[in-house]
mmCIF file of C-alpha atoms in Angstrom:
data_model
loop_
_atom_site.group_PDB
_atom_site.id
_atom_site.type_symbol
_atom_site.label_atom_id
_atom_site.label_comp_id
_atom_site.label_asym_id
_atom_site.label_seq_id
_atom_site.Cartn_x
_atom_site.Cartn_y
_atom_site.Cartn_z
ATOM 1 C CA UNK X 1176 -15.818 13.395 -9.431
ATOM 2 C CA UNK X 1177 -13.600 12.504 -12.361
ATOM 3 C CA UNK X 1178 -10.594 14.791 -12.752
ATOM 4 C CA UNK X 1179 -9.114 16.001 -16.016
ATOM 5 C CA UNK X 1180 -6.097 13.832 -15.300
ATOM 6 C CA UNK X 1181 -8.236 10.730 -14.787
ATOM 7 C CA UNK X 1182 -10.051 11.418 -18.065
ATOM 8 C CA UNK X 1183 -6.730 11.888 -19.847
ATOM 9 C CA UNK X 1184 -5.363 8.647 -18.399
ATOM 10 C CA UNK X 1185 -8.522 6.874 -19.525
ATOM 11 C CA UNK X 1186 -7.699 7.855 -23.093
ATOM 12 C CA UNK X 1187 -9.572 11.140 -23.479
ATOM 13 C CA UNK X 1188 -6.917 13.206 -25.241
ATOM 14 C CA UNK X 1189 -9.224 16.231 -25.261
ATOM 15 C CA UNK X 1190 -8.978 16.360 -21.468
ATOM 16 C CA UNK X 1191 -5.291 17.203 -21.784
ATOM 17 C CA UNK X 1192 -5.960 20.852 -22.690
ATOM 18 C CA UNK X 1193 -8.108 21.200 -19.575
ATOM 19 C CA UNK X 1194 -5.387 19.497 -17.538
ATOM 20 C CA UNK X 1195 -2.827 22.003 -18.831
ATOM 21 C CA UNK X 1196 -5.118 24.884 -17.926
ATOM 22 C CA UNK X 1197 -5.742 23.435 -14.455
ATOM 23 C CA UNK X 1198 -2.110 22.873 -13.549
ATOM 24 C CA UNK X 1199 -0.322 25.718 -15.329
ATOM 25 C CA UNK X 1200 -0.474 27.955 -12.252
ATOM 26 C CA UNK X 1201 0.762 25.407 -9.685
ATOM 27 C CA UNK X 1202 3.394 24.048 -12.092
ATOM 28 C CA UNK X 1203 4.658 27.572 -12.756
ATOM 29 C CA UNK X 1204 4.873 28.206 -9.011
ATOM 30 C CA UNK X 1205 6.947 25.035 -8.603
ATOM 31 C CA UNK X 1206 9.237 25.889 -11.516
ATOM 32 C CA UNK X 1207 9.818 29.548 -10.742
ATOM 33 C CA UNK X 1208 10.928 28.738 -7.183
ATOM 34 C CA UNK X 1209 13.708 26.614 -8.637
ATOM 35 C CA UNK X 1210 14.661 28.864 -11.546
ATOM 36 C CA UNK X 1211 13.919 32.397 -10.224
ATOM 37 C CA UNK X 1212 13.240 33.396 -13.834
ATOM 38 C CA UNK X 1213 9.670 33.585 -15.171
ATOM 39 C CA UNK X 1214 10.691 33.039 -18.807
ATOM 40 C CA UNK X 1215 12.698 29.933 -17.945
ATOM 41 C CA UNK X 1216 9.894 28.739 -15.707
ATOM 42 C CA UNK X 1217 7.500 28.920 -18.670
ATOM 43 C CA UNK X 1218 9.900 26.766 -20.663
ATOM 44 C CA UNK X 1219 10.160 24.265 -17.813
ATOM 45 C CA UNK X 1220 6.372 24.088 -17.485
ATOM 46 C CA UNK X 1221 6.114 23.313 -21.200
ATOM 47 C CA UNK X 1222 8.699 20.553 -20.731
ATOM 48 C CA UNK X 1223 6.683 19.210 -17.814
ATOM 49 C CA UNK X 1224 3.435 19.022 -19.759
ATOM 50 C CA UNK X 1225 5.137 17.296 -22.679
ATOM 51 C CA UNK X 1226 6.502 14.718 -20.218
ATOM 52 C CA UNK X 1227 3.069 14.433 -18.675
ATOM 53 C CA UNK X 1228 1.580 13.675 -22.092
ATOM 54 C CA UNK X 1229 4.223 11.039 -22.703
ATOM 55 C CA UNK X 1230 4.140 9.391 -19.295
ATOM 56 C CA UNK X 1231 0.826 10.349 -17.733
ATOM 57 C CA UNK X 1232 -0.737 6.970 -18.261
ATOM 58 C CA UNK X 1233 1.944 5.389 -16.108
ATOM 59 C CA UNK X 1234 0.644 7.191 -13.048
ATOM 60 C CA UNK X 1235 -0.489 4.759 -10.346
ATOM 61 C CA UNK X 1236 -2.884 6.359 -7.841
ATOM 62 C CA UNK X 1237 -1.922 3.715 -5.273
ATOM 63 C CA UNK X 1238 1.598 5.157 -5.142
ATOM 64 C CA UNK X 1239 0.896 8.835 -4.790
ATOM 65 C CA UNK X 1240 -1.457 11.714 -5.347
ATOM 66 C CA UNK X 1241 -2.133 13.275 -8.713
ATOM 67 C CA UNK X 1242 -1.167 16.744 -7.567
ATOM 68 C CA UNK X 1243 2.160 15.795 -6.054
ATOM 69 C CA UNK X 1244 3.013 13.621 -9.054
ATOM 70 C CA UNK X 1245 2.353 16.406 -11.546
ATOM 71 C CA UNK X 1246 4.109 19.060 -9.469
ATOM 72 C CA UNK X 1247 7.089 16.761 -8.982
ATOM 73 C CA UNK X 1248 7.352 16.465 -12.755
ATOM 74 C CA UNK X 1249 7.222 20.274 -13.026
ATOM 75 C CA UNK X 1250 9.841 20.725 -10.320
ATOM 76 C CA UNK X 1251 12.110 18.098 -11.871
ATOM 77 C CA UNK X 1252 11.734 19.735 -15.282
ATOM 78 C CA UNK X 1253 12.868 23.022 -13.714
ATOM 79 C CA UNK X 1254 15.865 21.404 -12.006
ATOM 80 C CA UNK X 1255 16.697 19.650 -15.266
ATOM 81 C CA UNK X 1256 16.573 22.910 -17.198
ATOM 82 C CA UNK X 1257 18.777 24.643 -14.651
ATOM 83 C CA UNK X 1258 21.331 21.841 -14.792
ATOM 84 C CA UNK X 1259 21.358 21.796 -18.572
ATOM 85 C CA UNK X 1260 21.949 25.517 -18.684
ATOM 86 C CA UNK X 1261 24.785 25.103 -16.211
ATOM 87 C CA UNK X 1262 26.078 22.273 -18.427
ATOM 88 C CA UNK X 1263 26.413 20.221 -15.288
ATOM 89 C CA UNK X 1264 24.705 17.202 -16.804
ATOM 90 C CA UNK X 1265 24.324 16.075 -20.356
ATOM 91 C CA UNK X 1266 21.514 13.671 -19.582
ATOM 92 C CA UNK X 1267 18.101 14.539 -18.241
ATOM 93 C CA UNK X 1268 17.138 13.674 -14.719
ATOM 94 C CA UNK X 1269 14.271 11.296 -14.609
ATOM 95 C CA UNK X 1270 10.667 12.320 -14.144
ATOM 96 C CA UNK X 1271 8.571 11.563 -11.144
ATOM 97 C CA UNK X 1272 7.613 8.074 -12.385
ATOM 98 C CA UNK X 1273 10.934 6.403 -11.528
ATOM 99 C CA UNK X 1274 10.932 7.708 -7.968
ATOM 100 C CA UNK X 1275 7.226 7.016 -7.574
ATOM 101 C CA UNK X 1276 7.769 3.442 -8.737
ATOM 102 C CA UNK X 1277 9.793 2.987 -5.552
ATOM 103 C CA UNK X 1278 6.789 3.844 -3.412
ATOM 104 C CA UNK X 1279 4.985 1.042 -1.689
ATOM 105 C CA UNK X 1280 1.225 1.517 -1.851
ATOM 106 C CA UNK X 1281 -0.077 2.852 1.464
ATOM 107 C CA UNK X 1282 -3.790 3.589 1.592
ATOM 108 C CA UNK X 1283 -3.587 5.205 5.023
ATOM 109 C CA UNK X 1284 -0.926 7.650 3.911
ATOM 110 C CA UNK X 1285 -2.900 8.422 0.787
ATOM 111 C CA UNK X 1286 -5.817 9.371 3.037
ATOM 112 C CA UNK X 1287 -3.495 11.764 4.856
ATOM 113 C CA UNK X 1288 -2.387 13.304 1.591
ATOM 114 C CA UNK X 1289 -5.942 13.538 0.275
ATOM 115 C CA UNK X 1290 -6.894 15.736 3.214
ATOM 116 C CA UNK X 1291 -3.639 17.661 3.434
ATOM 117 C CA UNK X 1292 -3.972 21.369 2.703
ATOM 118 C CA UNK X 1293 -1.273 23.871 1.871
ATOM 119 C CA UNK X 1294 -1.995 25.650 5.131
ATOM 120 C CA UNK X 1295 -1.550 22.469 7.192
ATOM 121 C CA UNK X 1296 1.695 21.654 5.394
ATOM 122 C CA UNK X 1297 3.081 25.151 5.962
ATOM 123 C CA UNK X 1298 2.060 24.887 9.605
ATOM 124 C CA UNK X 1299 3.961 21.593 9.875
ATOM 125 C CA UNK X 1300 6.993 23.198 8.264
ATOM 126 C CA UNK X 1301 6.707 26.045 10.741
ATOM 127 C CA UNK X 1302 6.995 23.581 13.608
ATOM 128 C CA UNK X 1303 10.439 22.479 12.447
ATOM 129 C CA UNK X 1304 13.541 24.088 13.964
ATOM 130 C CA UNK X 1305 14.504 27.059 11.802
ATOM 131 C CA UNK X 1306 17.774 25.540 10.595
ATOM 132 C CA UNK X 1307 16.000 22.350 9.494
ATOM 133 C CA UNK X 1308 13.200 24.300 7.835
ATOM 134 C CA UNK X 1309 15.772 26.327 5.921
ATOM 135 C CA UNK X 1310 17.474 23.209 4.599
ATOM 136 C CA UNK X 1311 14.235 21.539 3.543
ATOM 137 C CA UNK X 1312 13.036 24.685 1.762
ATOM 138 C CA UNK X 1313 16.320 25.030 -0.081
ATOM 139 C CA UNK X 1314 16.449 21.334 -1.000
ATOM 140 C CA UNK X 1315 12.852 20.821 -2.025
ATOM 141 C CA UNK X 1316 11.497 24.139 -3.215
ATOM 142 C CA UNK X 1317 14.732 25.485 -4.712
ATOM 143 C CA UNK X 1318 16.092 22.115 -5.841
ATOM 144 C CA UNK X 1319 19.491 22.631 -4.199
ATOM 145 C CA UNK X 1320 21.714 19.675 -3.360
ATOM 146 C CA UNK X 1321 23.299 19.438 0.112
ATOM 147 C CA UNK X 1322 26.715 20.356 -1.278
ATOM 148 C CA UNK X 1323 25.322 23.605 -2.708
ATOM 149 C CA UNK X 1324 23.450 24.393 0.502
ATOM 150 C CA UNK X 1325 26.569 23.697 2.565
ATOM 151 C CA UNK X 1326 28.567 26.085 0.373
ATOM 152 C CA UNK X 1327 25.995 28.859 0.699
ATOM 153 C CA UNK X 1328 25.596 28.433 4.447
ATOM 154 C CA UNK X 1329 29.283 27.778 5.124
ATOM 155 C CA UNK X 1330 28.437 24.525 6.868
ATOM 156 C CA UNK X 1331 29.932 21.050 6.585
ATOM 157 C CA UNK X 1332 28.059 19.016 3.979
ATOM 158 C CA UNK X 1333 27.455 16.286 6.545
ATOM 159 C CA UNK X 1334 25.638 18.764 8.768
ATOM 160 C CA UNK X 1335 23.346 19.741 5.945
ATOM 161 C CA UNK X 1336 22.635 16.096 5.121
ATOM 162 C CA UNK X 1337 21.795 15.385 8.769
ATOM 163 C CA UNK X 1338 19.486 18.380 8.928
ATOM 164 C CA UNK X 1339 17.738 17.326 5.752
ATOM 165 C CA UNK X 1340 17.214 13.792 7.018
ATOM 166 C CA UNK X 1341 15.932 15.047 10.371
ATOM 167 C CA UNK X 1342 13.692 17.627 8.745
ATOM 168 C CA UNK X 1343 12.028 15.089 6.460
ATOM 169 C CA UNK X 1344 11.573 12.625 9.292
ATOM 170 C CA UNK X 1345 10.100 15.263 11.618
ATOM 171 C CA UNK X 1346 7.828 16.605 8.920
ATOM 172 C CA UNK X 1347 6.450 13.174 8.280
ATOM 173 C CA UNK X 1348 6.108 12.556 12.039
ATOM 174 C CA UNK X 1349 4.323 15.873 12.467
ATOM 175 C CA UNK X 1350 1.741 14.674 9.986
ATOM 176 C CA UNK X 1351 1.726 11.211 11.563
ATOM 177 C CA UNK X 1352 -0.892 11.910 14.294
ATOM 178 C CA UNK X 1353 -3.385 12.508 11.537
ATOM 179 C CA UNK X 1354 -2.250 9.274 10.011
ATOM 180 C CA UNK X 1355 -2.594 7.307 13.228
ATOM 181 C CA UNK X 1356 -6.049 8.710 13.830
ATOM 182 C CA UNK X 1357 -7.121 7.332 10.482
ATOM 183 C CA UNK X 1358 -5.781 3.881 11.136
ATOM 184 C CA UNK X 1359 -8.317 1.350 12.424
ATOM 185 C CA UNK M 561 27.902 2.443 -3.993
ATOM 186 C CA UNK M 562 27.606 0.348 -0.836
ATOM 187 C CA UNK M 563 24.605 0.049 1.448
ATOM 188 C CA UNK M 564 25.798 2.705 3.911
ATOM 189 C CA UNK M 565 26.271 5.188 1.087
ATOM 190 C CA UNK M 566 22.871 4.243 -0.278
ATOM 191 C CA UNK M 567 21.247 4.915 3.100
ATOM 192 C CA UNK M 568 22.945 8.299 3.187
ATOM 193 C CA UNK M 569 21.502 9.243 -0.201
ATOM 194 C CA UNK M 570 17.889 8.215 0.430
ATOM 195 C CA UNK M 571 16.625 11.725 1.386
ATOM 196 C CA UNK M 572 18.185 13.271 -1.714
ATOM 197 C CA UNK M 573 16.782 10.503 -3.880
ATOM 198 C CA UNK M 574 13.306 11.038 -2.440
ATOM 199 C CA UNK M 575 13.569 14.739 -3.292
ATOM 200 C CA UNK M 576 14.744 14.004 -6.851
ATOM 201 C CA UNK M 577 18.109 15.681 -6.291
ATOM 202 C CA UNK M 578 20.488 12.931 -7.374
ATOM 203 C CA UNK M 579 22.074 13.061 -10.762
ATOM 204 C CA UNK M 580 20.892 10.355 -13.188
ATOM 205 C CA UNK M 581 23.867 8.034 -12.712
ATOM 206 C CA UNK M 582 23.591 8.126 -8.913
ATOM 207 C CA UNK M 583 19.836 7.615 -9.054
ATOM 208 C CA UNK M 584 20.163 4.629 -11.388
ATOM 209 C CA UNK M 585 22.773 3.023 -9.163
ATOM 210 C CA UNK M 586 20.663 3.562 -6.067
ATOM 211 C CA UNK M 587 17.578 2.205 -7.842
ATOM 212 C CA UNK M 588 19.445 -0.993 -8.651
ATOM 213 C CA UNK M 589 20.217 -1.442 -4.949
ATOM 214 C CA UNK M 590 16.661 -0.574 -3.953
ATOM 215 C CA UNK M 591 15.273 -3.120 -6.395
ATOM 216 C CA UNK M 592 17.322 -5.851 -4.741
ATOM 217 C CA UNK M 593 16.993 -4.784 -1.095
ATOM 218 C CA UNK M 594 13.461 -4.601 0.395
ATOM 219 C CA UNK M 595 14.791 -3.326 3.736
ATOM 220 C CA UNK M 596 16.521 -0.417 2.023
ATOM 221 C CA UNK M 597 13.350 0.304 0.130
ATOM 222 C CA UNK M 598 11.423 0.332 3.415
ATOM 223 C CA UNK M 599 13.887 2.932 4.773
ATOM 224 C CA UNK M 600 13.067 5.088 1.780
ATOM 225 C CA UNK M 601 9.292 5.173 2.313
ATOM 226 C CA UNK M 602 9.105 7.893 5.040
ATOM 227 C CA UNK M 603 11.250 10.216 2.929
ATOM 228 C CA UNK M 604 9.038 9.636 -0.098
ATOM 229 C CA UNK M 605 5.987 10.372 2.013
ATOM 230 C CA UNK M 606 7.484 13.613 3.313
ATOM 231 C CA UNK M 607 8.416 14.595 -0.240
ATOM 232 C CA UNK M 608 4.884 13.969 -1.396
ATOM 233 C CA UNK M 609 3.528 16.155 1.381
ATOM 234 C CA UNK M 610 5.909 18.965 0.417
ATOM 235 C CA UNK M 611 4.262 19.195 -3.009
ATOM 236 C CA UNK M 612 1.266 20.685 -1.189
ATOM 237 C CA UNK M 613 3.273 23.627 0.095
ATOM 238 C CA UNK M 614 3.593 25.676 -3.080
ATOM 239 C CA UNK M 615 2.191 29.154 -2.879
ATOM 240 C CA UNK M 616 0.743 30.089 -6.220
ATOM 241 C CA UNK M 617 1.746 33.422 -7.623
ATOM 242 C CA UNK M 618 0.025 35.326 -10.408
ATOM 243 C CA UNK M 619 1.224 34.172 -13.795
ATOM 244 C CA UNK M 620 2.980 36.749 -15.975
ATOM 245 C CA UNK M 621 0.669 38.290 -18.566
ATOM 246 C CA UNK M 622 -0.016 35.885 -21.409
ATOM 247 C CA UNK M 623 2.002 33.075 -19.803
ATOM 248 C CA UNK M 624 -0.898 30.601 -19.690
ATOM 249 C CA UNK M 625 -1.590 31.116 -23.382
ATOM 250 C CA UNK M 626 2.095 30.873 -24.318
ATOM 251 C CA UNK M 627 2.543 27.685 -22.319
ATOM 252 C CA UNK M 628 -0.597 26.058 -23.765
ATOM 253 C CA UNK M 629 0.406 27.032 -27.306
ATOM 254 C CA UNK M 630 3.961 25.811 -26.781
ATOM 255 C CA UNK M 631 2.783 22.471 -25.460
ATOM 256 C CA UNK M 632 0.390 22.021 -28.384
ATOM 257 C CA UNK M 633 3.150 22.811 -30.868
ATOM 258 C CA UNK M 634 5.584 20.392 -29.258
ATOM 259 C CA UNK M 635 3.034 17.590 -29.219
ATOM 260 C CA UNK M 636 2.394 17.826 -32.937
ATOM 261 C CA UNK M 637 3.562 14.714 -34.780
ATOM 262 C CA UNK M 638 7.246 15.192 -35.474
ATOM 263 C CA UNK M 639 8.286 16.056 -38.975
ATOM 264 C CA UNK M 640 9.834 12.983 -40.581
ATOM 265 C CA UNK M 641 13.589 13.139 -40.725
ATOM 266 C CA UNK M 642 14.516 13.883 -44.313
ATOM 267 C CA UNK M 643 16.565 11.077 -45.733
ATOM 268 C CA UNK M 644 18.989 11.809 -48.510
ATOM 269 C CA UNK M 645 17.612 10.543 -51.789
ATOM 270 C CA UNK M 646 19.360 7.464 -53.102
ATOM 271 C CA UNK M 647 21.759 8.011 -55.967
ATOM 272 C CA UNK M 648 19.744 8.353 -59.132
ATOM 273 C CA UNK M 649 19.428 5.005 -60.767
ATOM 274 C CA UNK M 650 20.221 4.854 -64.402
ATOM 275 C CA UNK M 651 16.903 5.034 -66.136
ATOM 276 C CA UNK M 652 15.998 2.514 -68.716
ATOM 277 C CA UNK M 653 16.046 4.417 -72.013
ATOM 278 C CA UNK M 654 12.335 4.040 -72.473
ATOM 279 C CA UNK M 655 12.094 7.588 -73.658
ATOM 280 C CA UNK M 656 14.517 7.067 -76.472
ATOM 281 C CA UNK M 657 13.053 3.740 -77.364
ATOM 282 C CA UNK M 658 9.557 5.118 -77.361
ATOM 283 C CA UNK M 659 10.529 8.112 -79.437
ATOM 284 C CA UNK M 660 12.468 5.955 -81.851
ATOM 285 C CA UNK M 661 9.528 3.669 -82.155
ATOM 286 C CA UNK M 662 7.226 6.568 -82.755
ATOM 287 C CA UNK M 663 9.502 7.923 -85.430
ATOM 288 C CA UNK M 664 9.957 4.548 -87.035
ATOM 289 C CA UNK M 665 6.464 3.432 -87.337
ATOM 290 C CA UNK M 666 5.019 6.921 -87.932
ATOM 291 C CA UNK M 667 1.657 5.500 -87.128
ATOM 292 C CA UNK M 668 1.479 6.288 -83.474
ATOM 293 C CA UNK M 669 0.155 9.623 -82.555
ATOM 294 C CA UNK M 670 2.222 12.055 -80.523
ATOM 295 C CA UNK M 671 -0.316 11.776 -77.719
ATOM 296 C CA UNK M 672 0.099 8.022 -77.486
ATOM 297 C CA UNK M 673 3.870 8.352 -77.285
ATOM 298 C CA UNK M 674 3.629 11.000 -74.576
ATOM 299 C CA UNK M 675 1.292 8.815 -72.524
ATOM 300 C CA UNK M 676 3.666 5.908 -72.813
ATOM 301 C CA UNK M 677 6.612 8.060 -71.726
ATOM 302 C CA UNK M 678 4.709 9.417 -68.760
ATOM 303 C CA UNK M 679 3.718 5.923 -67.668
ATOM 304 C CA UNK M 680 7.218 4.544 -67.883
ATOM 305 C CA UNK M 681 8.757 7.555 -66.114
ATOM 306 C CA UNK M 682 6.204 7.205 -63.341
ATOM 307 C CA UNK M 683 7.057 3.536 -62.979
ATOM 308 C CA UNK M 684 10.729 4.367 -62.556
ATOM 309 C CA UNK M 685 9.848 7.006 -59.967
ATOM 310 C CA UNK M 686 7.699 4.503 -58.087
ATOM 311 C CA UNK M 687 10.577 2.020 -57.972
ATOM 312 C CA UNK M 688 12.912 4.715 -56.636
ATOM 313 C CA UNK M 689 10.441 5.751 -53.959
ATOM 314 C CA UNK M 690 9.893 2.148 -52.918
ATOM 315 C CA UNK M 691 13.662 1.711 -52.584
ATOM 316 C CA UNK M 692 13.779 4.809 -50.363
ATOM 317 C CA UNK M 693 10.914 3.497 -48.248
ATOM 318 C CA UNK M 694 12.585 0.143 -47.750
ATOM 319 C CA UNK M 695 15.755 1.844 -46.559
ATOM 320 C CA UNK M 696 14.010 3.882 -43.864
ATOM 321 C CA UNK M 697 14.746 1.755 -40.855
ATOM 322 C CA UNK M 698 14.729 3.764 -37.636
ATOM 323 C CA UNK M 699 17.583 3.786 -35.151
ATOM 324 C CA UNK M 700 16.771 4.681 -31.555
ATOM 325 C CA UNK M 701 19.973 5.086 -29.536
ATOM 326 C CA UNK M 702 19.768 3.802 -25.964
ATOM 327 C CA UNK M 703 22.014 4.843 -23.128
ATOM 328 C CA UNK M 704 22.273 4.112 -19.452
ATOM 329 C CA UNK M 705 24.786 3.904 -16.704
ATOM 330 C CA UNK M 706 27.731 2.179 -18.352
ATOM 331 C CA UNK M 707 25.608 0.570 -21.061
ATOM 332 C CA UNK M 708 24.836 1.705 -24.572
ATOM 333 C CA UNK M 709 23.053 0.361 -27.572
ATOM 334 C CA UNK M 710 20.197 0.947 -29.973
ATOM 335 C CA UNK M 711 16.879 -0.364 -31.161
ATOM 336 C CA UNK M 712 16.673 -0.758 -34.940
ATOM 337 C CA UNK M 713 13.055 -0.636 -36.081
ATOM 338 C CA UNK M 714 11.984 -1.795 -39.530
ATOM 339 C CA UNK M 715 10.330 0.826 -41.721
ATOM 340 C CA UNK M 716 6.905 -0.818 -41.325
ATOM 341 C CA UNK M 717 7.389 -1.382 -37.554
ATOM 342 C CA UNK M 718 6.795 -5.108 -38.092
ATOM 343 C CA UNK M 719 9.920 -6.081 -36.165
ATOM 344 C CA UNK M 720 12.920 -4.560 -34.414
ATOM 345 C CA UNK M 721 16.298 -5.572 -33.053
ATOM 346 C CA UNK M 722 17.646 -4.519 -29.669
ATOM 347 C CA UNK M 723 21.418 -4.405 -29.488
ATOM 348 C CA UNK M 724 23.140 -3.543 -26.199
ATOM 349 C CA UNK M 725 26.687 -3.577 -24.914
ATOM 350 C CA UNK M 726 27.686 -3.243 -21.281
ATOM 351 C CA UNK M 727 24.469 -4.186 -19.492
ATOM 352 C CA UNK M 728 25.461 -6.521 -16.651
ATOM 353 C CA UNK M 729 23.558 -9.674 -15.863
ATOM 354 C CA UNK M 730 20.365 -8.980 -13.917
ATOM 355 C CA UNK M 731 20.673 -9.519 -10.139
ATOM 356 C CA UNK M 732 19.248 -12.700 -8.655
ATOM 357 C CA UNK M 733 15.444 -12.689 -8.883
ATOM 358 C CA UNK M 734 15.367 -9.956 -11.522
ATOM 359 C CA UNK M 735 15.325 -9.582 -15.266
ATOM 360 C CA UNK M 736 15.400 -6.744 -17.742
ATOM 361 C CA UNK M 737 12.378 -5.664 -19.721
ATOM 362 C CA UNK M 738 12.317 -3.418 -22.770
ATOM 363 C CA UNK M 739 9.293 -1.160 -23.284
ATOM 364 C CA UNK M 740 7.927 1.133 -25.928
ATOM 365 C CA UNK M 741 6.171 4.267 -24.798
ATOM 366 C CA UNK M 742 3.656 6.492 -26.497
ATOM 367 C CA UNK M 743 0.189 7.979 -26.026
ATOM 368 C CA UNK M 744 -0.923 4.491 -25.005
ATOM 369 C CA UNK M 745 1.460 4.481 -22.018
ATOM 370 C CA UNK M 746 4.190 1.866 -21.704
ATOM 371 C CA UNK M 747 3.963 -1.468 -23.500
ATOM 372 C CA UNK M 748 6.306 -4.388 -22.996
ATOM 373 C CA UNK M 749 8.286 -5.469 -26.038
ATOM 374 C CA UNK M 750 10.432 -8.247 -24.560
ATOM 375 C CA UNK M 751 12.246 -9.368 -21.446
ATOM 376 C CA UNK M 752 15.767 -10.685 -21.232
ATOM 377 C CA UNK M 753 18.729 -11.322 -18.982
ATOM 378 C CA UNK M 754 21.808 -9.135 -19.252
ATOM 379 C CA UNK M 755 25.106 -10.316 -20.632
ATOM 380 C CA UNK M 756 28.685 -9.365 -20.117
ATOM 381 C CA UNK M 757 29.278 -8.775 -23.821
ATOM 382 C CA UNK M 758 27.035 -7.809 -26.669
ATOM 383 C CA UNK M 759 23.372 -8.641 -26.359
ATOM 384 C CA UNK M 760 20.986 -8.904 -29.304
ATOM 385 C CA UNK M 761 17.262 -9.420 -28.803
ATOM 386 C CA UNK M 762 14.709 -9.652 -31.575
ATOM 387 C CA UNK M 763 11.577 -7.626 -30.771
ATOM 388 C CA UNK M 764 8.086 -8.140 -32.167
ATOM 389 C CA UNK M 765 6.077 -5.462 -33.960
ATOM 390 C CA UNK M 766 6.074 -2.066 -32.245
ATOM 391 C CA UNK M 767 3.335 0.602 -32.132
ATOM 392 C CA UNK M 768 3.750 3.216 -34.837
ATOM 393 C CA UNK M 769 2.927 6.027 -32.416
ATOM 394 C CA UNK M 770 5.639 5.165 -29.924
ATOM 395 C CA UNK M 771 7.790 8.081 -28.841
ATOM 396 C CA UNK M 772 10.482 6.380 -26.755
ATOM 397 C CA UNK M 773 11.943 3.037 -25.781
ATOM 398 C CA UNK M 774 13.448 2.175 -22.437
ATOM 399 C CA UNK M 775 14.760 -0.746 -20.408
ATOM 400 C CA UNK M 776 13.852 -1.452 -16.788
ATOM 401 C CA UNK M 777 15.154 -3.863 -14.187
ATOM 402 C CA UNK M 778 12.133 -5.861 -13.047
ATOM 403 C CA UNK M 779 11.642 -8.300 -10.186
ATOM 404 C CA UNK M 780 10.835 -11.783 -11.518
ATOM 405 C CA UNK M 781 7.434 -11.728 -9.831
ATOM 406 C CA UNK M 782 6.353 -8.525 -11.599
ATOM 407 C CA UNK M 783 3.252 -8.915 -13.750
ATOM 408 C CA UNK M 784 5.020 -7.399 -16.732
ATOM 409 C CA UNK M 785 2.049 -5.251 -17.716
ATOM 410 C CA UNK M 786 3.694 -2.020 -16.639
ATOM 411 C CA UNK M 787 7.144 -0.962 -15.456
ATOM 412 C CA UNK M 788 7.706 -1.531 -11.765
ATOM 413 C CA UNK M 789 11.476 -1.379 -11.515
ATOM 414 C CA UNK M 790 13.949 1.404 -12.235
ATOM 415 C CA UNK M 791 14.847 2.494 -15.733
ATOM 416 C CA UNK M 792 18.381 1.507 -16.618
ATOM 417 C CA UNK M 793 18.475 2.632 -20.244
ATOM 418 C CA UNK M 794 16.407 4.976 -22.359
ATOM 419 C CA UNK M 795 16.266 6.506 -25.788
ATOM 420 C CA UNK M 796 16.108 10.316 -25.840
ATOM 421 C CA UNK M 797 12.709 11.768 -25.104
#
């Protein structure tokens, strides 16, 4: 079944309105977790859709899923807005495309992602040690850098970095059995 | 940034947490180091999985409509930047000449004289407007980590000049590529090597509906049909 995003990427500009309607809820959820302010989150979601209009046709399905790509743009737009308001950076952080361009196509992993549900992901997060889960939630869903997390938790920054690295590795390994089962 | 520092930053890069300068520096290393890029892949995969963990909450009342309306408004074609009108050119005294002629010969009707004046005034206006049009070259400032410059686009988009200072020579096996971006996606305009000093590259015609220009660092074996390497410079979005 052709998605709104696929139609938009194929040149159907009219599909963009439907795409906005489809992803407003998830994008808002991603933005409000970073900003903790519904009004700012609305602004960030608008930013995200404008970026999506400008860069949507660069999306390469071989390098990632549509949903994660769009929600990464929304999350980055929220982090960008927060940084601009804090006057920490004058320039914008990049959108998802630059990071996604670093991905090597991996059909097997894309099969894992295609079947991954929110429930399964939350279950995998729940299997992490609590201190690692805390760091990954702060870093990914709240957009906090290790230095900020270390300050809040009164931990050495190196400890937070180690926990983040371990958490990401374990999360990926937790999902790996599914991946291996799919491999020929 | 050395390789050990780059390895340390891979998780943060995968989660999009680095500031733009750090990310650009890391991307330059990643573009030149396949082993480093391989180290990055598991973190990117974990990050992609995390995007599936959002719990949707009810939107505030009217938020969906406000967001959709805001997006539509912001995607309207931008209002052209008003350019100051050129200093008024001294008009040829057609009016006086025409009136003098009319008075002298006394044979022309007032209507004929008025038509002549209107025609000549309109011609002067047309010349002034054409002069304004010809002066409306577009400047797109470009910036990146340690490099700056601009793309100067002719008013009819038939050609452009890229001028950059501070972009180092591309690493072995790589080159730079400059792209325009618009509703059509990204389209290559030219590729080039860096230079220690000032770099000037002539670009061919550019799409009129482009919204941004940017420069990427591309591996030499890239097809060149779409950006594959990191962005190193960009005009404002």
